Short mmCIF file of C-alpha atoms in Angstrom, two decimals:
data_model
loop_
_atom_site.label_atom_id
_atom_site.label_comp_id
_atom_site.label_asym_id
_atom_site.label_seq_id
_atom_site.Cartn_x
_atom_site.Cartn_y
_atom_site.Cartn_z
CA UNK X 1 78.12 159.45 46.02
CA UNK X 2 80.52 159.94 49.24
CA UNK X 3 79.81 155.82 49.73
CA UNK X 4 80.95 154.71 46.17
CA UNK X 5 84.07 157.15 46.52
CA UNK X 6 85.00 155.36 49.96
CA UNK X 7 84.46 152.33 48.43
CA UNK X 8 86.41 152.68 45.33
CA UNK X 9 89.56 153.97 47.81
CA UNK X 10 89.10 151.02 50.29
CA UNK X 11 89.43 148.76 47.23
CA UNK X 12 92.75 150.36 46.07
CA UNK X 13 94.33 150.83 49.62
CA UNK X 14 93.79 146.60 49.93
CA UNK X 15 95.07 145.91 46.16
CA UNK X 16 98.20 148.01 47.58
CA UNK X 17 98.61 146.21 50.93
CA UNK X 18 97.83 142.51 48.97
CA UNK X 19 100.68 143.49 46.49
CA UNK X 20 102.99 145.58 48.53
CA UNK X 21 106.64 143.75 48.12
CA UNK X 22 107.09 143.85 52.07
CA UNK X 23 104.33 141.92 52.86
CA UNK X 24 105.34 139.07 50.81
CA UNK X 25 108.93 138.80 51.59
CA UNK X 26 107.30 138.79 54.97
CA UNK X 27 105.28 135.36 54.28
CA UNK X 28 108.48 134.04 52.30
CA UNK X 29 110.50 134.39 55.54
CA UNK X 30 108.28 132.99 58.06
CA UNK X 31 107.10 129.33 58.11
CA UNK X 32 102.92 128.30 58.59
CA UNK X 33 104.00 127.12 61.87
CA UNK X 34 105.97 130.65 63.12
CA UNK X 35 102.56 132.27 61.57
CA UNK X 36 100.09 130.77 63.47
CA UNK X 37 101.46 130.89 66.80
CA UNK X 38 102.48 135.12 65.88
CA UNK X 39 99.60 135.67 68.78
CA UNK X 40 100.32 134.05 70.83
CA UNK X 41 104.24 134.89 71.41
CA UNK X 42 103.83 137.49 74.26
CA UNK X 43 101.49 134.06 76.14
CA UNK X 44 104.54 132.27 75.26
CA UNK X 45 106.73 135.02 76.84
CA UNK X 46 104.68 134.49 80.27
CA UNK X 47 104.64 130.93 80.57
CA UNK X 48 108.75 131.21 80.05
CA UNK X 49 109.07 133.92 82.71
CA UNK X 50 106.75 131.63 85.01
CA UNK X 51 108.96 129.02 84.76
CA UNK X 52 112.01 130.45 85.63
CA UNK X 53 110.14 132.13 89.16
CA UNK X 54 109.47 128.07 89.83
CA UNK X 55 112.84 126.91 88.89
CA UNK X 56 114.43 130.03 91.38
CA UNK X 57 112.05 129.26 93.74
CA UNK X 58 113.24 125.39 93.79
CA UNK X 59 116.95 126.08 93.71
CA UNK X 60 116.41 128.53 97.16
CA UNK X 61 114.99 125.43 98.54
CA UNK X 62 117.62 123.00 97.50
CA UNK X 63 120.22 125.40 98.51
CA UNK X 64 118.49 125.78 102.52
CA UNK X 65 118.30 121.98 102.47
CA UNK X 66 121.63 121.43 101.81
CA UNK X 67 122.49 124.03 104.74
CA UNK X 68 120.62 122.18 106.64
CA UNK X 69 121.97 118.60 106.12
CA UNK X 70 125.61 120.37 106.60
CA UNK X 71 124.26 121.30 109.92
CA UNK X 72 122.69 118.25 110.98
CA UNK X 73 126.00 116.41 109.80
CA UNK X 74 128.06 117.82 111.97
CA UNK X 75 126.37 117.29 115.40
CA UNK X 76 126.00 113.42 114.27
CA UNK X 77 129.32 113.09 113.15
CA UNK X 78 131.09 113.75 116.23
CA UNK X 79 128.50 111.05 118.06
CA UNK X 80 129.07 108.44 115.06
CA UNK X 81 132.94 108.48 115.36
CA UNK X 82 132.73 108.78 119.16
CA UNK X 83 130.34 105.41 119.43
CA UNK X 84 132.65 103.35 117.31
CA UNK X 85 134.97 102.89 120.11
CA UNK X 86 131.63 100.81 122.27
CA UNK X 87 130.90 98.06 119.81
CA UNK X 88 134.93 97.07 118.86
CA UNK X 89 135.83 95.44 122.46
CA UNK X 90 132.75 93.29 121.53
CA UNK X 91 134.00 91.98 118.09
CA UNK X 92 137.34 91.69 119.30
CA UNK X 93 135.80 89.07 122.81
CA UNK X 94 132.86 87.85 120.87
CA UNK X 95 133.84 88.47 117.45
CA UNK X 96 132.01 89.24 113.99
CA UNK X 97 130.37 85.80 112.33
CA UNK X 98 128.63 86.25 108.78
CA UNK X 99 128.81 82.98 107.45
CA UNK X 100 127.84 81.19 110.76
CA UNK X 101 124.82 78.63 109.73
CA UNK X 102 121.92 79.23 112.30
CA UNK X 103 118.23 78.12 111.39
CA UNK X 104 116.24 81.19 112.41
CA UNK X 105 117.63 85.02 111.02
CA UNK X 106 116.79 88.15 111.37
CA UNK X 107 117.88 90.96 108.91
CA UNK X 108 117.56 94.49 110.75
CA UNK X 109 117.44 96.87 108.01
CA UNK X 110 118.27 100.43 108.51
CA UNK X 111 116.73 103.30 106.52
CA UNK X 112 115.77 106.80 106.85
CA UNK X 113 112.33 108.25 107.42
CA UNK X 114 112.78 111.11 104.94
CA UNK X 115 113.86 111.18 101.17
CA UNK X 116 115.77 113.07 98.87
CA UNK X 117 118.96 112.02 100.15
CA UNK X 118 119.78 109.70 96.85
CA UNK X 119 120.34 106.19 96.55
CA UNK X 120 120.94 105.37 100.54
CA UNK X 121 117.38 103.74 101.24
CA UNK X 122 117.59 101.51 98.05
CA UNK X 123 121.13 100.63 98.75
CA UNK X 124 120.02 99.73 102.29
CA UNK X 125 117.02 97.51 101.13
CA UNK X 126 118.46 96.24 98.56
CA UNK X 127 121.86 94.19 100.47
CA UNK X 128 119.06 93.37 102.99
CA UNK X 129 116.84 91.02 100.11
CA UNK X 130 120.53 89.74 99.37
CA UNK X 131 121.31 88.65 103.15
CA UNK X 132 117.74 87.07 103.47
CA UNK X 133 118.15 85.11 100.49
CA UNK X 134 121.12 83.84 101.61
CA UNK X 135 120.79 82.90 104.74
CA UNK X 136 117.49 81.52 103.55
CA UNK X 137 116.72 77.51 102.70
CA UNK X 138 113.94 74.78 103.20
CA UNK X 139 114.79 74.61 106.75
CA UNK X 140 115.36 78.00 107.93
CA UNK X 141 113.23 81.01 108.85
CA UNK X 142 114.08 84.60 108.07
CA UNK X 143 112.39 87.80 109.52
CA UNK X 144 112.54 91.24 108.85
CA UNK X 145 113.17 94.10 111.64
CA UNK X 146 112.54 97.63 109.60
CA UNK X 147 113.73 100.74 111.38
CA UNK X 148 112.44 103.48 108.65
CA UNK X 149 109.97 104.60 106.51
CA UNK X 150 111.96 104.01 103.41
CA UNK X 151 112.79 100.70 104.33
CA UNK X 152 109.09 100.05 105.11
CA UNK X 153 107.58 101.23 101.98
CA UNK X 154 109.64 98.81 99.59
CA UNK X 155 110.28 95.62 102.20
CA UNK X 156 105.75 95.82 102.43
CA UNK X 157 105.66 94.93 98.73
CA UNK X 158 106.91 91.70 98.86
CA UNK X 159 107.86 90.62 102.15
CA UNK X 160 104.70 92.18 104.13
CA UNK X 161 104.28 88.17 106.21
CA UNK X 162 108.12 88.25 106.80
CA UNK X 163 108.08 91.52 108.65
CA UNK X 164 107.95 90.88 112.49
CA UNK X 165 108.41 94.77 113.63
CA UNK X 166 108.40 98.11 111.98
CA UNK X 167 109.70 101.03 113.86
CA UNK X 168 109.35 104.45 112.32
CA UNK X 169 110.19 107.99 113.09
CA UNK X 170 113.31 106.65 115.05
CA UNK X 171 115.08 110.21 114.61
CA UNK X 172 112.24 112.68 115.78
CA UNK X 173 114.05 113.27 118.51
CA UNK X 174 118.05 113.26 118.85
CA UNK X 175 119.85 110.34 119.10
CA UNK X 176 121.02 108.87 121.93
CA UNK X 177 122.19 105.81 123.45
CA UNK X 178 119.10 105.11 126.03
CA UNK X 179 116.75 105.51 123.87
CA UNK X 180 118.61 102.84 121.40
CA UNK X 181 118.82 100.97 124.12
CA UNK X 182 115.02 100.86 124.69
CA UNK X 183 114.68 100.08 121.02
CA UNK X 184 117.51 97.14 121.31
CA UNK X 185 115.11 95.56 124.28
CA UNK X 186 111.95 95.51 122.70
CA UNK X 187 113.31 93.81 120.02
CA UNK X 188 115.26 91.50 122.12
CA UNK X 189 111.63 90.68 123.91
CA UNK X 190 109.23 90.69 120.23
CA UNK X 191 111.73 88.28 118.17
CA UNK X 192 113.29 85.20 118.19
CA UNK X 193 116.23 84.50 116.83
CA UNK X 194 119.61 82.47 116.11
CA UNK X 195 121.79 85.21 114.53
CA UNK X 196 120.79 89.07 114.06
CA UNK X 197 122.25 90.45 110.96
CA UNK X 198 122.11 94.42 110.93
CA UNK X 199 122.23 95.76 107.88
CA UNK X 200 123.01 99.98 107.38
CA UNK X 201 125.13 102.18 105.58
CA UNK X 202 128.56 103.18 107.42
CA UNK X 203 129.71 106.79 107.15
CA UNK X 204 132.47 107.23 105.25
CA UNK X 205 132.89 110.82 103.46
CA UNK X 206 130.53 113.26 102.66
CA UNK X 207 130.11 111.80 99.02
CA UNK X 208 130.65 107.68 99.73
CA UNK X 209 128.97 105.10 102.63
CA UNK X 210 129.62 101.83 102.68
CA UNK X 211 126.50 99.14 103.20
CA UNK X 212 127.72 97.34 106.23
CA UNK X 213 126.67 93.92 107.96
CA UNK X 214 127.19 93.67 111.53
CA UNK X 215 126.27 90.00 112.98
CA UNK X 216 124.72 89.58 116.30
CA UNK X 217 124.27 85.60 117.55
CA UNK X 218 122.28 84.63 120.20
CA UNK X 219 123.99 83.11 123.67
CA UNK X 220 123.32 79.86 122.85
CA UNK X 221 125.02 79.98 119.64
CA UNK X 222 127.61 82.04 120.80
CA UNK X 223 128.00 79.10 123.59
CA UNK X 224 127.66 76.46 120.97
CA UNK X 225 130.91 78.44 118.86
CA UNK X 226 132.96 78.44 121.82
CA UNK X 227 132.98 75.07 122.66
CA UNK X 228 133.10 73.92 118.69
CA UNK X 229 136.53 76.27 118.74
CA UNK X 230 137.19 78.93 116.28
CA UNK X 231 137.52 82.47 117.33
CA UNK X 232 134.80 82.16 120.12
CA UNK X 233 137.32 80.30 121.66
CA UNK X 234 139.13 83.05 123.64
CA UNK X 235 136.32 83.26 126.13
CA UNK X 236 137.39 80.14 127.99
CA UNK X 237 140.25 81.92 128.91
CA UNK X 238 138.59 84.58 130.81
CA UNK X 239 137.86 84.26 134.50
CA UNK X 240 134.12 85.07 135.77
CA UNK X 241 133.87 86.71 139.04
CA UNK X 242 130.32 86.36 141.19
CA UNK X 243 128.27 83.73 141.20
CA UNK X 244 126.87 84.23 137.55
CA UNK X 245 127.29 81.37 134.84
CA UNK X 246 128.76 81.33 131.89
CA UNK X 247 125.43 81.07 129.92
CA UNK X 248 124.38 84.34 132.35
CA UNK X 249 127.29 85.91 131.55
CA UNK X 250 127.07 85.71 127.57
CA UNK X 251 123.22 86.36 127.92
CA UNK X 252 124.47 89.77 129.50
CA UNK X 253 127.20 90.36 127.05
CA UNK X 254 124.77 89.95 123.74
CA UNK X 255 122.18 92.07 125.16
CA UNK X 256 125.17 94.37 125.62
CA UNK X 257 126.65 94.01 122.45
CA UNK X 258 123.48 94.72 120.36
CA UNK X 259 122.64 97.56 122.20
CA UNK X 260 126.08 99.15 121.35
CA UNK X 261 126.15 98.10 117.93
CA UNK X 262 122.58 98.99 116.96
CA UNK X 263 123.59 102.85 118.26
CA UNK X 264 126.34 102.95 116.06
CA UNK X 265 124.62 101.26 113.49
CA UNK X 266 121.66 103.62 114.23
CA UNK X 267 123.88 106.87 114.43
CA UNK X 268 126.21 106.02 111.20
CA UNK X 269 123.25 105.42 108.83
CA UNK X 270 122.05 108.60 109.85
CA UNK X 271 125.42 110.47 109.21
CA UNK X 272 125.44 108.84 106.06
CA UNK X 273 122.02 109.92 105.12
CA UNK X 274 122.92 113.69 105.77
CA UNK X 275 125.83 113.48 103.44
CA UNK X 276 124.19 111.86 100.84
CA UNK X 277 121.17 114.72 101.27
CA UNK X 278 124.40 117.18 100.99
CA UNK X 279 125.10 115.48 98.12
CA UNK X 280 121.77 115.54 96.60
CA UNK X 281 121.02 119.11 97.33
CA UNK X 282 124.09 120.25 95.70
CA UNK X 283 123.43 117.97 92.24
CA UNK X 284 120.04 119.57 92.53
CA UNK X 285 121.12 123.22 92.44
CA UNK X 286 123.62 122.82 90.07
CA UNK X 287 120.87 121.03 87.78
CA UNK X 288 118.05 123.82 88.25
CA UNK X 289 121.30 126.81 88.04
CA UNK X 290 121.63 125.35 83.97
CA UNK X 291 117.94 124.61 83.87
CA UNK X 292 118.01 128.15 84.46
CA UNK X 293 120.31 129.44 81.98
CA UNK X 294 118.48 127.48 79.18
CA UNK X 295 114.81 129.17 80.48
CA UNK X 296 116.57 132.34 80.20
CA UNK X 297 118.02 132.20 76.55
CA UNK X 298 114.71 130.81 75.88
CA UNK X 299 113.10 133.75 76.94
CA UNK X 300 115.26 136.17 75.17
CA UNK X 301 114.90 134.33 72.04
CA UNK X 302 110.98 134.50 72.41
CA UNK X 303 111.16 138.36 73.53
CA UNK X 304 113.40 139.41 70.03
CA UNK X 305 110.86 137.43 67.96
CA UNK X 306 108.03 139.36 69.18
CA UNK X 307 109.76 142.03 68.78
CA UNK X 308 110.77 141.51 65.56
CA UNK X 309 107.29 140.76 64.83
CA UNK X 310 106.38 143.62 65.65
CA UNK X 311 108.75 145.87 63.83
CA UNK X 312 107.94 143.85 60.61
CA UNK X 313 103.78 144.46 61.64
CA UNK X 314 104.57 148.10 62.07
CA UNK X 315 106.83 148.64 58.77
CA UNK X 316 104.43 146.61 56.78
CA UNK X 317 101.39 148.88 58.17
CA UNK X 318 103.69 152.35 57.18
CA UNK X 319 104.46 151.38 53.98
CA UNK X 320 100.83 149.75 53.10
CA UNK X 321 99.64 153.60 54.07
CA UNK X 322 102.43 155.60 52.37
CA UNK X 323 101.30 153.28 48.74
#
């Protein structure tokens, strides 16, 4: 008797839920799609808020990075601008040939070890394929010299038998000019060459560098210049003390010259590379700072709809009991 009473009463409180007016304005207003994903709004809510902790956790790191490139740039700045003043005596006595015609080149390209300093490496790599190809015909040899990871990595796709020497993790330690100098003379000693043609990006702000290509011939071409004429001329007029020769002499002064111009060349790609970092860095805050503000209004928007939910869930459940 008590069963069939609770019976009959269960059947009337659901013909009063199924028909109360709430309930149905309810379904009108949300869509199948907003229904079936009602459960799962407060798993929603969590992956949001997880998000955001990555996207803070990102922008701290892009933000030390950048105080750390600012710091590194200005102990190399002050040795890039004073090492300018050892290679220009050179260009003005030997000069600064890029169109000189020599059968056997090498392109020294100049990259970082690192990333995440923008477009530096590719620019790098990139004017080095374009000096190679054209200095390069039927009867003429190009090789590569890579100092750099970067430079490594795309150069070994498609030029891996033109690569003579790779030299990486060039700025493990600090720069400085004897240890360039070691660099300059194992090259000197491994290759062969008519004309070296350095190529690396010259410091110029914080936000620009300039890709740069600094010529280096070799004595004999340097001799051959002088005696055709043309700017080489100048070293005729020069008197040489000692008993050295000429050829001695200008053997001497191109070992010289690369030296100095491969530590500028070395110390200017690096300024440029912690500028561009700078540069990077800062772009990459900025971007994960509005990244942020979108998570955020995201998750606010997903917090008042569960909310909402649940107010409707807990008006619909008062009413159903009050019928």
């Amino acid at each position: 008797m008590a069963m069939s009473a609770l019976r009959r009463e269960g059947r009337r409180l659901s013909s009063i839920v199924s028909s109360n007016p709430i309930n149905t304005l309810r379904s009108s207003l949300l869509s199948s799609e907003e229904q079936t994903s009602l459960g799962a709004r407060c798993i929603s809510t969590q992956v949001v808020r997880n998000r955001m902790k990555s996207v803070k956790n990102i922008q701290k790191i892009t933000k030390a990075m950048k105080m750390v490139a600012a710091s590194k740039l200005r102990q190399i700045q002050t040795k890039t601008e004073n090492s300018r003043g050892l290679w220009q005596p050179f260009t003005a006595l030997l000069g600064d040939t890029p169109n000189v015609d020599v059968k056997k080149n090498v392109v020294i390209a100049i990259s970082s070890d690192k990333g995440l300093c923008g477009g530096i490496n590719s620019t790098s790599v990139k004017i080095s394929r374009a000096v190679r190809k054209i200095n390069d015909g039927p009867d003429k040899e190009t090789k590569y010299v890579i100092l750099g990871e970067k430079a490594k990595v795309q150069l070994i796709r498609d030029s891996r038998n033109d690569i003579d020497l790779c030299i990486t993790e060039l700025q493990k330690n600090p720069l400085n000019y004897t240890q360039v100098a070691a660099l300059a003379d194992d090259i000197l000693k491994n290759v062969q060459f008519d004309a070296l043609r350095i190529v690396f990006n010259k410091f110029h702000s914080v936000v620009s560098f300039v890709p740069t290509v600094s010529t280096i011939l070799s004595p004999e071409i340097v001799e051959r210049e002088s005696e055709a004429g043309g700017t080489l001329d100048e070293l005729d007029s020069y008197e040489i003390e000692g008993g050295e020769s000429k050829s001695e002499i200008l053997q001497n002064l191109t070992e010289f010259q690369f030296s100095c111009v491969l530590f500028n060349a070395v110390l200017e790609n690096a300024c440029s590379e912690q500028g561009a970092r700078m540069s990077a860095m800062d772009s990459s805050s900025r971007n994960a700072g509005d990244m942020l503000d979108r998570l955020t209004l995201t998750y606010n928007r997903t917090r008042q709809a569960s909310i909402t939910t649940e107010l409707i869930e807990i008006i619909s459940g008062a009413s159903a009991l009050e019928g």
